[in-house]
Short mmCIF file of C-alpha atoms and ligand atoms in Angstrom, two decimals:
data_model
loop_
_atom_site.label_atom_id
_atom_site.label_comp_id
_atom_site.label_asym_id
_atom_site.label_seq_id
_atom_site.Cartn_x
_atom_site.Cartn_y
_atom_site.Cartn_z
CA ALA A 1194 -23.14 137.45 6.00
CA LYS A 1195 -23.03 134.38 3.74
CA ASN A 1196 -21.95 136.49 0.77
CA ASP A 1197 -19.34 138.26 2.82
CA GLY A 1198 -17.78 134.96 3.83
CA LYS A 1199 -17.67 133.76 0.26
CA GLY A 1200 -16.23 137.03 -0.97
CA ALA A 1201 -13.54 136.91 1.66
CA TYR A 1202 -12.77 133.34 0.64
CA HIS A 1203 -12.37 134.25 -3.03
CA PHE A 1204 -10.31 137.24 -2.07
CA PHE A 1205 -8.06 135.01 0.02
CA GLU A 1206 -7.71 132.50 -2.82
CA ALA A 1207 -6.85 135.24 -5.29
CA ALA A 1208 -4.23 136.57 -2.89
CA LEU A 1209 -2.69 133.11 -2.63
CA ASP A 1210 -2.58 132.81 -6.43
CA GLU A 1211 -0.98 136.21 -6.61
CA GLU A 1212 1.66 135.15 -4.06
CA ALA A 1213 2.35 131.88 -5.93
CA ARG A 1214 2.72 133.82 -9.20
CA ARG A 1215 5.07 136.30 -7.57
CA ARG A 1216 7.25 133.48 -6.25
CA ARG A 1217 7.38 131.73 -9.62
CA LYS A 1218 8.32 134.97 -11.33
CA LEU A 1219 11.03 135.64 -8.73
CA GLU A 1220 12.45 132.16 -9.28
CA VAL A 1221 12.68 132.74 -13.03
CA ASP A 1222 14.37 136.09 -12.42
CA LEU A 1223 16.74 134.49 -9.92
CA ARG A 1224 18.16 132.29 -12.68
CA SER A 1225 19.46 135.29 -14.57
CA ALA A 1226 20.40 137.46 -11.60
CA ILE A 1227 24.07 136.37 -11.40
CA ARG A 1228 24.57 136.75 -15.15
CA GLU A 1229 22.93 140.17 -15.10
CA GLY A 1230 25.09 141.35 -12.20
CA GLN A 1231 22.12 142.04 -9.92
CA PHE A 1232 23.71 140.62 -6.78
CA GLU A 1233 25.83 142.60 -4.38
CA VAL A 1234 27.50 141.59 -1.14
CA TYR A 1235 26.98 143.87 1.85
CA PHE A 1236 29.07 143.71 5.02
CA GLN A 1237 28.09 144.08 8.67
CA PRO A 1238 30.72 144.57 11.40
CA LEU A 1239 31.47 141.95 14.05
CA TYR A 1240 32.50 144.01 17.06
CA SER A 1241 34.67 142.89 19.98
CA VAL A 1242 33.09 144.04 23.24
CA ALA A 1243 36.31 143.85 25.28
CA GLU A 1244 38.61 145.41 22.68
CA GLN A 1245 35.97 147.88 21.46
CA GLN A 1246 36.93 147.37 17.86
CA ILE A 1247 35.76 145.64 14.70
CA LYS A 1248 37.29 142.18 14.24
CA GLY A 1249 35.67 141.41 10.90
CA PHE A 1250 32.46 141.46 8.87
CA GLU A 1251 29.63 139.13 7.92
CA ALA A 1252 28.87 139.00 4.20
CA LEU A 1253 25.14 139.45 3.53
CA LEU A 1254 23.76 139.02 0.03
CA ARG A 1255 21.60 141.69 -1.59
CA TRP A 1256 19.55 141.32 -4.78
CA ASN A 1257 18.85 144.49 -6.69
CA HIS A 1258 15.89 143.38 -8.80
CA PRO A 1259 15.31 145.52 -11.93
CA VAL A 1260 11.58 145.94 -11.20
CA GLN A 1261 11.05 145.08 -7.54
CA GLY A 1262 14.10 146.92 -6.23
CA MET A 1263 15.97 145.43 -3.28
CA VAL A 1264 14.59 141.97 -2.52
CA SER A 1265 15.31 140.70 0.98
CA PRO A 1266 17.40 137.53 1.36
CA ALA A 1267 14.64 136.30 3.66
CA ASP A 1268 12.50 136.17 0.48
CA PHE A 1269 14.90 134.81 -2.11
CA ILE A 1270 17.31 132.55 -0.16
CA PRO A 1271 14.51 130.02 0.56
CA LEU A 1272 13.55 130.13 -3.15
CA ALA A 1273 17.18 129.63 -4.15
CA GLU A 1274 17.49 126.79 -1.66
CA ASP A 1275 14.36 124.99 -2.97
CA SER A 1276 15.38 125.35 -6.62
CA GLY A 1277 19.03 124.41 -6.11
CA LEU A 1278 20.12 127.83 -7.40
CA ILE A 1279 21.72 128.41 -4.00
CA VAL A 1280 24.75 126.40 -5.16
CA PRO A 1281 25.87 128.73 -8.01
CA ILE A 1282 24.74 131.78 -6.02
CA GLY A 1283 26.70 130.61 -2.98
CA GLU A 1284 29.79 130.04 -5.14
CA TRP A 1285 29.51 133.57 -6.45
CA VAL A 1286 29.16 134.96 -2.90
CA LEU A 1287 32.26 133.08 -1.73
CA ARG A 1288 34.42 134.26 -4.63
CA GLU A 1289 33.19 137.85 -4.47
CA THR A 1290 33.52 138.03 -0.67
CA CYS A 1291 37.07 136.64 -0.62
CA ARG A 1292 38.06 139.02 -3.41
CA ILE A 1293 36.80 142.01 -1.42
CA ALA A 1294 38.05 140.88 2.01
CA ALA A 1295 41.55 140.36 0.60
CA THR A 1296 41.78 144.18 0.25
CA TRP A 1297 41.12 144.76 3.98
CA PRO A 1298 43.78 145.04 6.72
CA ASN A 1299 45.32 141.68 7.69
CA SER A 1300 43.56 141.53 11.04
CA MET A 1301 40.04 141.62 9.52
CA MET A 1302 38.21 138.32 9.10
CA VAL A 1303 35.12 137.71 6.99
CA ALA A 1304 32.17 135.38 7.59
CA VAL A 1305 30.10 133.83 4.79
CA ASN A 1306 26.71 132.13 5.19
CA VAL A 1307 26.46 128.61 3.81
CA SER A 1308 22.95 127.20 3.44
CA PRO A 1309 22.18 123.52 4.15
CA LYS A 1310 21.91 122.54 0.48
CA GLN A 1311 25.12 124.34 -0.38
CA PHE A 1312 26.81 122.63 2.54
CA ALA A 1313 25.71 119.22 1.26
CA SER A 1314 26.77 119.95 -2.33
CA PRO A 1315 29.88 118.02 -3.44
CA GLY A 1316 31.73 121.07 -4.80
CA LEU A 1317 31.81 123.19 -1.64
CA LYS A 1318 35.36 122.39 -0.55
CA GLN A 1319 36.71 122.98 -4.06
CA THR A 1320 34.84 126.30 -4.25
CA VAL A 1321 36.41 127.42 -0.99
CA ILE A 1322 39.89 126.40 -2.15
CA GLN A 1323 39.43 128.29 -5.43
CA ALA A 1324 37.98 131.41 -3.79
CA LEU A 1325 40.95 131.53 -1.40
CA SER A 1326 43.63 130.97 -4.02
CA ALA A 1327 42.11 133.34 -6.61
CA SER A 1328 41.83 136.15 -4.04
CA GLY A 1329 44.95 135.47 -2.01
CA LEU A 1330 42.89 135.71 1.19
CA PRO A 1331 44.60 133.66 3.94
CA ALA A 1332 42.39 130.74 5.03
CA GLU A 1333 42.51 131.87 8.69
CA ARG A 1334 40.61 135.01 7.75
CA LEU A 1335 37.62 133.14 6.33
CA GLU A 1336 34.79 131.81 8.50
CA LEU A 1337 31.80 129.84 7.25
CA GLU A 1338 28.49 130.22 9.08
CA ILE A 1339 26.37 127.09 9.14
CA THR A 1340 23.15 126.33 11.01
CA GLU A 1341 22.20 123.42 13.24
CA SER A 1342 19.95 122.05 10.48
CA ILE A 1343 22.98 120.54 8.68
CA PHE A 1344 22.89 117.90 11.41
CA ILE A 1345 19.48 116.67 10.31
CA GLY A 1346 20.09 113.61 8.19
CA ASN A 1347 23.51 112.07 7.70
CA VAL A 1348 25.45 113.22 10.77
CA LYS A 1349 28.55 111.21 9.86
CA ARG A 1350 28.80 112.85 6.44
CA THR A 1351 28.16 116.29 7.95
CA LEU A 1352 31.02 115.80 10.41
CA GLU A 1353 33.32 114.60 7.63
CA THR A 1354 32.56 117.72 5.59
CA LEU A 1355 33.11 119.98 8.62
CA HIS A 1356 36.48 118.35 9.36
CA SER A 1357 37.63 118.54 5.74
CA LEU A 1358 36.73 122.24 5.58
CA ARG A 1359 38.48 122.88 8.89
CA ALA A 1360 41.57 121.12 7.50
CA LEU A 1361 41.86 123.99 4.99
CA GLY A 1362 42.54 126.32 7.91
CA ILE A 1363 39.24 128.17 7.81
CA ARG A 1364 36.96 128.76 10.80
CA ILE A 1365 33.41 127.46 11.32
CA ALA A 1366 30.66 129.31 13.21
CA LEU A 1367 27.31 127.94 14.32
CA ASP A 1368 24.65 130.49 13.26
CA ASP A 1369 21.21 131.18 14.78
CA PHE A 1370 22.23 129.10 17.77
CA GLY A 1371 19.35 127.91 19.90
CA THR A 1372 16.63 128.17 17.25
CA GLY A 1373 17.10 124.96 15.31
CA TYR A 1374 17.41 121.28 15.79
CA SER A 1375 18.38 121.25 19.42
CA SER A 1376 20.62 118.46 20.41
CA LEU A 1377 23.80 119.59 22.04
CA SER A 1378 25.60 116.35 21.25
CA TYR A 1379 27.16 117.72 18.06
CA LEU A 1380 28.97 120.36 20.10
CA ARG A 1381 31.01 117.43 21.44
CA SER A 1382 31.61 116.03 17.97
CA PHE A 1383 32.96 119.14 16.34
CA PRO A 1384 34.98 122.04 17.77
CA PHE A 1385 33.18 125.10 16.39
CA ASP A 1386 35.00 128.41 16.54
CA LYS A 1387 32.01 130.57 17.36
CA LEU A 1388 28.42 130.36 18.58
CA LYS A 1389 26.15 133.06 17.16
CA ILE A 1390 23.30 133.66 19.60
CA ASP A 1391 20.12 134.23 17.61
CA GLN A 1392 18.67 137.73 17.73
CA SER A 1393 15.36 136.49 19.13
CA PHE A 1394 17.12 135.89 22.48
CA VAL A 1395 18.71 139.35 22.39
CA ARG A 1396 15.31 140.90 21.70
CA GLY A 1397 13.95 139.11 24.76
CA LEU A 1398 16.66 140.52 27.02
CA GLU A 1399 14.67 143.42 28.43
CA THR A 1400 11.22 141.90 28.39
CA GLU A 1401 11.64 138.29 29.48
CA ALA A 1402 13.63 136.84 32.34
CA SER A 1403 13.99 133.71 30.20
CA GLY A 1404 15.77 135.68 27.45
CA PHE A 1405 18.42 136.69 29.94
CA ALA A 1406 18.73 133.17 31.34
CA ILE A 1407 19.24 131.69 27.87
CA ILE A 1408 21.85 134.26 26.88
CA ARG A 1409 23.78 133.67 30.09
CA ALA A 1410 23.57 129.90 29.58
CA ILE A 1411 24.80 130.05 25.97
CA ILE A 1412 27.74 132.31 26.84
CA THR A 1413 28.69 130.00 29.73
CA LEU A 1414 28.36 126.95 27.48
CA ALA A 1415 30.46 128.54 24.72
CA HIS A 1416 33.24 129.51 27.10
CA ALA A 1417 33.25 126.11 28.81
CA LEU A 1418 33.86 124.61 25.38
CA GLY A 1419 36.51 127.19 24.49
CA ILE A 1420 34.26 128.80 21.83
CA GLU A 1421 33.65 132.52 21.23
CA ALA A 1422 30.10 133.81 21.78
CA LEU A 1423 28.60 136.45 19.48
CA ALA A 1424 25.19 138.06 20.05
CA GLU A 1425 23.20 138.97 16.92
CA GLY A 1426 20.69 141.76 16.43
CA VAL A 1427 22.02 144.10 19.13
CA GLU A 1428 20.15 147.39 18.69
CA GLU A 1429 20.19 149.00 22.15
CA LEU A 1430 22.92 150.19 24.49
CA THR A 1431 21.06 148.50 27.35
CA GLN A 1432 21.44 145.16 25.51
CA LEU A 1433 25.14 145.80 24.99
CA ASP A 1434 25.54 146.56 28.71
CA VAL A 1435 24.02 143.23 29.72
CA LEU A 1436 26.06 141.33 27.12
CA GLN A 1437 29.25 143.01 28.25
CA ARG A 1438 28.53 142.14 31.89
CA GLU A 1439 27.89 138.52 30.90
CA GLY A 1440 31.22 138.33 29.09
CA CYS A 1441 29.87 138.03 25.54
CA ASP A 1442 32.91 138.24 23.21
CA LEU A 1443 31.38 139.84 20.14
CA VAL A 1444 28.24 141.69 19.11
CA GLN A 1445 26.64 142.40 15.76
CA GLY A 1446 23.67 144.65 15.09
CA TYR A 1447 22.31 148.03 14.12
CA LEU A 1448 23.82 149.52 17.30
CA VAL A 1449 27.31 149.14 15.83
CA ASN A 1450 26.26 149.46 12.19
CA ARG A 1451 23.86 148.20 9.55
CA PRO A 1452 25.23 146.09 6.69
CA VAL A 1453 27.00 148.37 4.18
CA PRO A 1454 28.28 148.05 0.59
CA ALA A 1455 31.94 147.08 0.11
CA ALA A 1456 32.89 150.68 -0.68
CA ALA A 1457 31.84 151.79 2.82
CA VAL A 1458 33.83 149.14 4.71
CA HIS A 1459 37.14 151.00 4.81
CA GLU A 1460 35.54 154.00 6.47
CA LEU A 1461 33.99 151.74 9.14
CA ILE A 1462 37.36 150.11 9.77
CA GLN A 1463 38.89 153.54 10.30
CA ARG A 1464 36.12 154.57 12.65
CA PHE A 1465 35.86 151.39 14.75
CA GLY A 1466 38.82 149.26 13.85
CA VAL A 1467 42.55 149.24 13.80
CA GLU A 1468 44.48 151.39 11.32
P1 C2E B 1859 21.54 135.73 9.31
O1 C2E B 1859 22.70 134.96 8.80
O2 C2E B 1859 21.04 135.39 10.67
O3 C2E B 1859 21.99 137.26 9.21
C1 C2E B 1859 21.63 138.25 10.14
C2 C2E B 1859 20.45 139.05 9.66
O4 C2E B 1859 20.06 139.97 10.67
C3 C2E B 1859 20.75 139.90 8.43
O5 C2E B 1859 19.55 139.98 7.66
C4 C2E B 1859 21.08 141.26 9.04
O6 C2E B 1859 20.91 142.35 8.13
C5 C2E B 1859 20.05 141.29 10.15
N1 C2E B 1859 20.45 142.20 11.24
C6 C2E B 1859 21.67 142.56 11.62
N2 C2E B 1859 21.64 143.39 12.70
C7 C2E B 1859 20.33 143.54 13.02
C8 C2E B 1859 19.65 144.30 14.05
O7 C2E B 1859 20.23 144.96 14.91
N3 C2E B 1859 18.28 144.19 14.05
C9 C2E B 1859 17.59 143.46 13.15
N4 C2E B 1859 16.26 143.44 13.23
N5 C2E B 1859 18.22 142.74 12.16
C10 C2E B 1859 19.58 142.79 12.11
P2 C2E B 1859 19.57 139.86 6.09
O8 C2E B 1859 20.79 140.52 5.54
O9 C2E B 1859 18.23 140.31 5.61
O10 C2E B 1859 19.72 138.30 5.85
C11 C2E B 1859 18.71 137.41 6.27
C12 C2E B 1859 19.17 135.98 6.20
O11 C2E B 1859 19.41 135.59 4.84
C13 C2E B 1859 20.50 135.73 6.92
O12 C2E B 1859 20.28 135.59 8.30
C14 C2E B 1859 20.94 134.45 6.25
O13 C2E B 1859 20.28 133.35 6.81
C15 C2E B 1859 20.44 134.64 4.83
N6 C2E B 1859 21.55 135.10 3.97
C16 C2E B 1859 22.00 136.36 3.74
N7 C2E B 1859 23.04 136.36 2.87
C17 C2E B 1859 23.25 135.06 2.55
C18 C2E B 1859 24.19 134.37 1.69
O14 C2E B 1859 25.09 134.97 1.06
N8 C2E B 1859 24.08 133.02 1.60
C19 C2E B 1859 23.13 132.32 2.32
N9 C2E B 1859 23.09 131.00 2.17
N10 C2E B 1859 22.24 132.91 3.12
C20 C2E B 1859 22.31 134.27 3.24
CA1 CA B 1860 24.67 134.47 9.43
CA1 CA B 1861 22.08 134.51 12.38
CA1 CA B 1862 18.75 133.89 10.65
#
């Protein structure tokens, strides 16, 4: 039994080393990924429950690694964030997304994720201005998705940045709402355009009474503040039914469609959208 324990320990240690090596290697590869054209932006529809049509898309980054194949953003975004590479990567995503969205019908908006480090970087506003002017995408059609974690730290500076971005005419959504740093006071300090209800609450809809209570509370809160509510990770018709009954404005999830490459967007717009 003693040997077994020791063997298991060494095995565990070796597995940790292996994981650390894999992460280091990924970080090195990440540095060249933009240059090598290994990134691609996918798009997932944001669907209006009342109008039963697509109002826009969220841009979701994909990394086609030459050896490992598709690497999930859940794996490389944290690496990019830690190493600071998220800033150039985020700039690329903004430019590429605006370029593509400018070819869509005028009514279609596009949402881009902005990580905390990218949000705090001094060049963000300039990057947005350049991405808009180079693509010709009207500012009103661009939405940035930020998370509650940007309020950890210098709240005054965060609010200044939010207001200066808003002054460009773009929209700001609060992503993963309810999972992060939970003080509701910042909802009074800044008029967000949209609250995105985290998919963990949607998943709890059928199984937990609390999931339902939280969803109802967030939708009520959003509407009281004049903000749109969007539910993430909607996979089942039964979930959509509940969300519709509760007056949720928008849904996003595999039920409507998975994220697709840019080339497949026009077909989705024809199927679910306006002309
Ligand atoms: P997120 O912003 O919360 O994006 C939603 C995630 O949920 C996406 O994962 C999407 O593919 C997934 N999803 C959508 N519908 C469903 C569903 O019905 N069921 C389930 N189980 N999942 C669904 P993805 O694309 O893997 O992205 C993961 C996270 O990586 C994103 O979470 C976001 O935080 C980050 N991310 C993705 N692209 C970017 C980017 O360009 N910049 C930054 N900074 N972060 C990004
Ligand atoms: Ca998001
Ligand atoms: Ca989210
Ligand atoms: Ca998330």
